[in-house]
C-alpha cells in the first residue's frame, strides 16, 4: 500500500503533523481533535491496494469503482458518508503540441480527504505544498483542499488555452500564407489540432455543473463560507469554456478556409489543363485533317500549303493563348 500512497498527514489548525501507519487510528485522532482532518494522496491504485482505504474511510463502492477505473467525466456525486468529485487536469506538451488529460478523484468526508490521481498532469503535490504554506486557508478543513485542487486545475485550463491559441495563430498564418504552394499534410494537421481541442473540451465543459453545485447550498461536507471561493473558480471555468468554444469555432473556420482554398486551387489547375489541352487540340485537328491521305484536298499539292498550315496552327494557338491569358486561365 505504501507504494501507491504519495503522502499522508494530519492537518490541525492548518499545521501538518505526520500520521501514524494505521489509517483508522489517524482518522480517529483527527475526529477526536475536532479541528483536524486526515489527507491521504494515492497514485493509480489497484483494487487490492485501495481496498484498505475503502474499508477504513467507508467509501461508497460505486465511487471507488470510478476512482479505480478512471476515464470518467468531471462530476460531483453525494453519498451518505462522503462527497465524490472528479476533475480532469490537462497538460500541454510543448514539444509535441498535444494536450493530454489526467484525472483527479477527491473523496471528502467527516475529517478526511482522499485524493486519487491518474496520469501525470495532476497538480496535487504543488497544491499540498502551497496549502501547507498557507495555514489560514488549510484551517478550513477538507473544503479548502477541494477548493485548492479545483482552483489549480481550472487555472491551468486558462494556461493551456493560451498555448493552444498560439498554435492556432501559427496554423492560421500557414493556411493563409500567400506564397504557400505545398499543402500536403496541412488538412491532417488541422484535424489533429481539432482533436486536441476536443480533448480539452471534454475536460472543461462537463465540470460546469459540479462547480455550480458547489457554489450553492445543500452540498454536504462543504462549508458554506466556501461558496464565494467556488464562484471564483466558476468564473475562471467560464473563461476557459469560452476559450475552448473560440478555439473550436476558429479551427473549424480555418479548416473550411483551407478546403475552400484547395477547391479554388484545383479549379485553377483544371482551367490551366483545359487551356493547354485546347491549344494542343487545334494543331492536332489541322494536322489530322491533312494527314488523311486523300488525293483531292485543297492546297495539298501547292508549294505554299505547308507553311500556310503551320502559320495557321501557330496563329490559332497564339490566339487561344492570348484569350486564356486575358481571362486569367493561364
Short mmCIF file of C-alpha atoms in Angstrom, two decimals:
data_model
loop_
_atom_site.label_atom_id
_atom_site.label_comp_id
_atom_site.label_asym_id
_atom_site.label_seq_id
_atom_site.Cartn_x
_atom_site.Cartn_y
_atom_site.Cartn_z
CA UNK A 1 0.00 0.00 0.00
CA UNK A 2 2.89 2.35 0.74
CA UNK A 3 3.90 2.07 -2.92
CA UNK A 4 0.80 3.96 -4.07
CA UNK A 5 0.45 6.43 -1.18
CA UNK A 6 2.08 9.65 -2.28
CA UNK A 7 1.54 11.50 1.01
CA UNK A 8 -0.38 11.06 4.25
CA UNK A 9 -0.69 13.63 7.03
CA UNK A 10 -2.98 15.07 9.67
CA UNK A 11 -3.64 18.81 9.47
CA UNK A 12 -4.60 20.52 12.70
CA UNK A 13 -5.50 24.22 12.50
CA UNK A 14 -3.72 24.31 9.16
CA UNK A 15 -0.49 22.80 10.51
CA UNK A 16 0.86 19.48 9.33
CA UNK A 17 1.58 16.59 11.66
CA UNK A 18 2.69 13.20 10.45
CA UNK A 19 0.06 10.47 10.56
CA UNK A 20 0.62 7.04 12.02
CA UNK A 21 0.78 3.98 9.82
CA UNK A 22 -2.75 2.91 10.71
CA UNK A 23 -5.46 4.84 8.87
CA UNK A 24 -8.09 4.05 11.44
CA UNK A 25 -6.03 5.45 14.33
CA UNK A 26 -5.09 8.56 12.37
CA UNK A 27 -8.70 9.18 11.38
CA UNK A 28 -9.90 8.66 14.95
CA UNK A 29 -7.24 11.08 16.14
CA UNK A 30 -8.34 13.71 13.63
CA UNK A 31 -12.02 13.31 14.53
CA UNK A 32 -11.33 13.40 18.25
CA UNK A 33 -9.45 16.66 17.86
CA UNK A 34 -12.44 18.39 16.29
CA UNK A 35 -10.26 20.85 14.34
CA UNK A 36 -8.18 18.44 12.28
CA UNK A 37 -8.51 16.23 9.24
CA UNK A 38 -6.55 13.45 7.56
CA UNK A 39 -5.39 13.90 3.95
CA UNK A 40 -4.20 10.87 2.00
CA UNK A 41 -2.91 11.12 -1.55
CA UNK A 42 -2.92 7.98 -3.70
CA UNK A 43 -1.49 7.46 -7.20
CA UNK A 44 -3.09 4.96 -9.61
CA UNK A 45 -4.01 2.25 -7.05
CA UNK A 46 -5.25 -1.20 -7.92
CA UNK A 47 -8.40 -2.63 -6.36
CA UNK A 48 -6.40 -4.64 -3.82
CA UNK A 49 -4.21 -1.67 -2.91
CA UNK A 50 -7.21 0.61 -2.44
CA UNK A 51 -9.31 -1.92 -0.50
CA UNK A 52 -7.94 -0.87 2.87
CA UNK A 53 -8.63 2.81 2.21
CA UNK A 54 -12.15 1.93 1.10
CA UNK A 55 -12.79 -0.04 4.28
CA UNK A 56 -11.25 2.44 6.75
CA UNK A 57 -12.99 5.52 5.33
CA UNK A 58 -16.28 3.87 4.40
CA UNK A 59 -16.16 4.96 0.76
CA UNK A 60 -19.10 4.07 -1.44
CA UNK A 61 -18.34 1.13 -3.77
CA UNK A 62 -19.66 2.93 -6.86
CA UNK A 63 -17.36 5.88 -6.22
CA UNK A 64 -14.47 3.52 -5.57
CA UNK A 65 -15.13 1.76 -8.87
CA UNK A 66 -15.00 5.10 -10.70
CA UNK A 67 -11.80 6.06 -8.89
CA UNK A 68 -10.08 2.81 -9.83
CA UNK A 69 -11.16 2.57 -13.45
CA UNK A 70 -10.67 6.27 -14.21
CA UNK A 71 -11.74 7.54 -17.67
CA UNK A 72 -14.60 9.41 -16.01
CA UNK A 73 -16.27 12.67 -16.92
CA UNK A 74 -15.93 15.54 -14.45
CA UNK A 75 -18.75 15.17 -11.95
CA UNK A 76 -19.90 15.56 -8.36
CA UNK A 77 -21.72 12.79 -6.51
CA UNK A 78 -23.08 12.84 -2.98
CA UNK A 79 -23.15 9.68 -0.87
CA UNK A 80 -24.16 9.08 2.73
CA UNK A 81 -20.68 9.26 4.22
CA UNK A 82 -18.69 11.16 1.60
CA UNK A 83 -18.63 13.56 -1.29
CA UNK A 84 -17.01 12.37 -4.54
CA UNK A 85 -15.65 14.83 -7.12
CA UNK A 86 -13.93 14.01 -10.42
CA UNK A 87 -11.66 16.57 -12.09
CA UNK A 88 -9.69 16.28 -15.33
CA UNK A 89 -6.47 18.29 -15.30
CA UNK A 90 -4.83 18.81 -18.68
CA UNK A 91 -1.17 19.05 -19.68
CA UNK A 92 0.18 20.79 -22.76
CA UNK A 93 3.29 19.26 -24.32
CA UNK A 94 5.35 21.99 -25.99
CA UNK A 95 7.50 19.52 -27.90
CA UNK A 96 4.60 17.59 -29.44
CA UNK A 97 1.97 20.38 -29.35
CA UNK A 98 -0.51 17.98 -27.78
CA UNK A 99 -2.99 18.10 -24.91
CA UNK A 100 -3.16 15.18 -22.51
CA UNK A 101 -5.83 14.82 -19.83
CA UNK A 102 -5.30 13.15 -16.48
CA UNK A 103 -7.79 12.54 -13.69
CA UNK A 104 -8.09 13.54 -10.05
CA UNK A 105 -10.72 12.00 -7.79
CA UNK A 106 -11.39 13.71 -4.46
CA UNK A 107 -13.25 11.99 -1.61
CA UNK A 108 -14.37 14.32 1.20
CA UNK A 109 -15.97 13.11 4.38
CA UNK A 110 -16.03 13.62 8.12
CA UNK A 111 -12.49 14.87 8.91
CA UNK A 112 -10.80 13.25 5.91
CA UNK A 113 -9.76 13.86 2.33
CA UNK A 114 -8.65 11.12 -0.05
CA UNK A 115 -7.25 12.18 -3.41
CA UNK A 116 -6.66 9.64 -6.18
CA UNK A 117 -4.52 10.69 -9.12
CA UNK A 118 -4.32 9.11 -12.58
CA UNK A 119 -1.85 10.36 -15.15
CA UNK A 120 0.99 12.84 -14.86
CA UNK A 121 -0.99 16.06 -15.13
CA UNK A 122 -2.49 16.32 -11.66
CA UNK A 123 -1.12 19.28 -9.65
CA UNK A 124 -1.71 17.69 -6.23
CA UNK A 125 1.87 17.91 -4.95
CA UNK A 126 2.04 21.61 -5.77
CA UNK A 127 -1.38 22.19 -4.22
CA UNK A 128 -0.44 20.43 -1.00
CA UNK A 129 2.84 22.34 -0.82
CA UNK A 130 1.08 25.66 -1.37
CA UNK A 131 -1.60 24.92 1.21
CA UNK A 132 0.95 23.88 3.80
CA UNK A 133 2.49 27.33 3.44
CA UNK A 134 -0.92 28.97 3.91
CA UNK A 135 -2.32 27.55 7.18
CA UNK A 136 -5.11 30.13 7.29
CA UNK A 137 -6.68 28.56 4.20
CA UNK A 138 -5.89 24.99 5.20
CA UNK A 139 -7.51 25.52 8.61
CA UNK A 140 -10.91 25.49 6.89
CA UNK A 141 -10.61 21.72 6.57
CA UNK A 142 -11.40 19.36 3.69
CA UNK A 143 -13.35 22.08 1.87
CA UNK A 144 -10.12 24.07 1.49
CA UNK A 145 -8.44 21.08 -0.16
CA UNK A 146 -11.29 20.64 -2.64
CA UNK A 147 -11.24 24.34 -3.46
CA UNK A 148 -7.45 24.45 -3.88
CA UNK A 149 -7.39 21.38 -6.15
CA UNK A 150 -10.27 22.59 -8.34
CA UNK A 151 -8.81 26.11 -8.49
CA UNK A 152 -5.40 24.79 -9.58
CA UNK A 153 -6.97 22.56 -12.25
CA UNK A 154 -9.15 25.32 -13.67
CA UNK A 155 -6.40 27.95 -13.63
CA UNK A 156 -4.21 25.59 -15.63
CA UNK A 157 -7.02 25.33 -18.20
CA UNK A 158 -6.50 29.02 -18.96
CA UNK A 159 -2.76 28.50 -19.44
CA UNK A 160 -3.37 25.59 -21.82
CA UNK A 161 -5.95 27.67 -23.72
CA UNK A 162 -3.34 30.41 -24.24
CA UNK A 163 -0.84 27.86 -25.58
CA UNK A 164 -3.42 26.44 -27.97
CA UNK A 165 -4.29 29.92 -29.21
CA UNK A 166 -0.63 30.48 -30.07
CA UNK A 167 -0.56 27.20 -32.00
CA UNK A 168 -3.77 28.15 -33.75
CA UNK A 169 -2.35 31.53 -34.78
CA UNK A 170 0.67 29.78 -36.31
CA UNK A 171 -1.59 27.30 -38.11
CA UNK A 172 -3.78 30.11 -39.40
CA UNK A 173 -0.77 32.02 -40.71
CA UNK A 174 0.39 28.88 -42.51
CA UNK A 175 -3.01 28.32 -44.12
CA UNK A 176 -3.26 31.89 -45.41
CA UNK A 177 0.38 32.28 -46.41
CA UNK A 178 0.32 33.93 -49.88
CA UNK A 179 3.34 32.04 -51.20
CA UNK A 180 2.40 28.61 -49.87
CA UNK A 181 2.30 26.03 -52.66
CA UNK A 182 2.85 22.76 -50.80
CA UNK A 183 -0.25 22.00 -48.69
CA UNK A 184 0.31 18.28 -48.27
CA UNK A 185 -0.47 17.16 -44.74
CA UNK A 186 -1.96 20.53 -43.73
CA UNK A 187 -5.51 19.19 -43.53
CA UNK A 188 -4.31 16.32 -41.32
CA UNK A 189 -2.61 18.80 -39.00
CA UNK A 190 -5.78 20.87 -38.75
CA UNK A 191 -7.81 17.75 -37.91
CA UNK A 192 -5.19 16.76 -35.32
CA UNK A 193 -5.45 20.20 -33.73
CA UNK A 194 -9.23 19.88 -33.66
CA UNK A 195 -8.82 16.59 -31.80
CA UNK A 196 -6.68 18.36 -29.21
CA UNK A 197 -9.39 20.97 -28.75
CA UNK A 198 -11.97 18.20 -28.38
CA UNK A 199 -9.84 16.52 -25.70
CA UNK A 200 -9.57 19.85 -23.92
CA UNK A 201 -13.31 20.42 -24.19
CA UNK A 202 -14.08 17.06 -22.61
CA UNK A 203 -12.22 18.23 -19.52
CA UNK A 204 -13.68 21.73 -19.16
CA UNK A 205 -17.32 21.72 -20.24
CA UNK A 206 -18.67 18.86 -18.04
CA UNK A 207 -17.07 20.50 -14.98
CA UNK A 208 -19.50 23.43 -15.17
CA UNK A 209 -22.39 21.69 -13.41
CA UNK A 210 -20.32 20.34 -10.46
CA UNK A 211 -18.82 23.79 -9.81
CA UNK A 212 -22.28 25.36 -9.97
CA UNK A 213 -23.48 22.88 -7.34
CA UNK A 214 -20.53 23.71 -5.11
CA UNK A 215 -21.40 27.42 -5.28
CA UNK A 216 -24.87 26.70 -3.93
CA UNK A 217 -26.17 25.38 -0.67
CA UNK A 218 -27.07 21.89 0.41
CA UNK A 219 -23.86 20.13 -0.57
CA UNK A 220 -22.71 18.06 2.41
CA UNK A 221 -19.15 18.23 3.75
CA UNK A 222 -18.67 21.62 2.04
CA UNK A 223 -18.54 24.71 4.22
CA UNK A 224 -20.99 27.49 3.38
CA UNK A 225 -18.16 30.01 3.73
CA UNK A 226 -16.50 28.42 0.70
CA UNK A 227 -19.25 29.44 -1.75
CA UNK A 228 -17.58 32.74 -2.83
CA UNK A 229 -14.34 30.87 -3.49
CA UNK A 230 -16.07 28.29 -5.66
CA UNK A 231 -17.82 31.12 -7.51
CA UNK A 232 -14.37 32.45 -8.34
CA UNK A 233 -13.45 29.01 -9.68
CA UNK A 234 -16.67 29.07 -11.68
CA UNK A 235 -15.75 32.43 -13.21
CA UNK A 236 -12.37 31.08 -14.30
CA UNK A 237 -14.04 27.97 -15.68
CA UNK A 238 -16.43 30.12 -17.70
CA UNK A 239 -13.45 31.91 -19.23
CA UNK A 240 -11.85 28.56 -20.02
CA UNK A 241 -15.03 27.28 -21.67
CA UNK A 242 -15.31 30.46 -23.72
CA UNK A 243 -11.72 29.98 -24.84
CA UNK A 244 -12.46 26.38 -25.82
CA UNK A 245 -15.53 27.45 -27.80
CA UNK A 246 -13.46 30.10 -29.54
CA UNK A 247 -10.74 27.58 -30.38
CA UNK A 248 -13.26 25.09 -31.74
CA UNK A 249 -15.00 27.71 -33.85
CA UNK A 250 -11.78 29.17 -35.23
CA UNK A 251 -10.23 25.81 -36.12
CA UNK A 252 -13.46 24.88 -37.94
CA UNK A 253 -13.29 28.16 -39.87
CA UNK A 254 -9.64 27.55 -40.71
CA UNK A 255 -10.43 24.06 -41.94
CA UNK A 256 -13.26 25.40 -44.10
CA UNK A 257 -10.97 28.08 -45.49
CA UNK A 258 -8.28 25.51 -46.26
CA UNK A 259 -10.76 23.26 -48.05
CA UNK A 260 -12.08 26.26 -49.99
CA UNK A 261 -8.54 27.22 -50.94
CA UNK A 262 -7.86 23.66 -52.06
CA UNK A 263 -11.01 23.70 -54.20
CA UNK A 264 -10.07 27.04 -55.78
CA UNK A 265 -6.54 25.80 -56.43
CA UNK A 266 -7.89 22.65 -58.06
CA UNK A 267 -10.21 24.73 -60.23
CA UNK A 268 -7.27 26.87 -61.30
CA UNK A 269 -5.29 23.77 -62.15
CA UNK A 270 -8.20 22.35 -64.15
CA UNK A 271 -8.58 25.60 -66.09
CA UNK A 272 -4.87 25.61 -66.91
CA UNK A 273 -5.01 21.99 -68.01
CA UNK A 274 -8.10 22.70 -70.12
CA UNK A 275 -6.43 25.74 -71.71
CA UNK A 276 -3.29 23.84 -72.62
CA UNK A 277 -5.38 20.93 -73.92
CA UNK A 278 -7.39 23.33 -76.11
CA UNK A 279 -4.22 24.85 -77.53
CA UNK A 280 -2.85 21.40 -78.26
CA UNK A 281 -6.11 20.28 -79.87
CA UNK A 282 -6.13 22.97 -82.60
CA UNK A 283 -2.87 21.95 -84.38
CA UNK A 284 -3.73 18.32 -83.79
CA UNK A 285 -7.04 18.80 -85.58
CA UNK A 286 -5.48 20.59 -88.53
CA UNK A 287 -2.67 18.04 -88.82
CA UNK A 288 -5.23 15.28 -88.59
CA UNK A 289 -7.27 16.70 -91.43
CA UNK A 290 -4.24 16.96 -93.73
CA UNK A 291 -3.00 13.57 -92.70
CA UNK A 292 -5.96 11.64 -94.10
CA UNK A 293 -4.11 10.82 -97.38
CA UNK A 294 -6.86 11.84 -99.80
CA UNK A 295 -5.74 12.79 -103.34
CA UNK A 296 -8.22 15.60 -103.86
CA UNK A 297 -7.69 18.02 -100.98
CA UNK A 298 -7.35 21.83 -101.22
CA UNK A 299 -3.76 23.15 -101.26
CA UNK A 300 -2.40 19.61 -100.84
CA UNK A 301 -0.09 19.91 -103.85
CA UNK A 302 0.64 23.62 -103.53
CA UNK A 303 4.15 24.72 -102.59
CA UNK A 304 2.85 27.24 -100.08
CA UNK A 305 0.45 24.74 -98.44
CA UNK A 306 2.79 23.58 -95.72
CA UNK A 307 3.94 26.98 -94.42
CA UNK A 308 0.37 28.27 -94.51
CA UNK A 309 -0.83 25.30 -92.47
CA UNK A 310 1.95 25.77 -89.91
CA UNK A 311 1.30 29.52 -89.76
CA UNK A 312 -2.42 28.86 -89.29
CA UNK A 313 -1.74 26.46 -86.42
CA UNK A 314 0.67 28.89 -84.77
CA UNK A 315 -1.76 31.78 -85.17
CA UNK A 316 -4.68 29.87 -83.71
CA UNK A 317 -2.58 28.63 -80.77
CA UNK A 318 -1.36 32.16 -80.08
CA UNK A 319 -4.91 33.49 -80.27
CA UNK A 320 -6.13 30.91 -77.76
CA UNK A 321 -3.16 31.65 -75.50
CA UNK A 322 -3.93 35.38 -75.56
CA UNK A 323 -7.62 34.71 -74.85
CA UNK A 324 -6.94 32.36 -71.93
CA UNK A 325 -4.30 34.70 -70.51
CA UNK A 326 -6.70 37.62 -70.63
CA UNK A 327 -9.34 35.65 -68.75
CA UNK A 328 -6.87 34.50 -66.11
CA UNK A 329 -6.83 30.85 -67.06
CA UNK A 330 -3.08 30.87 -67.56
#
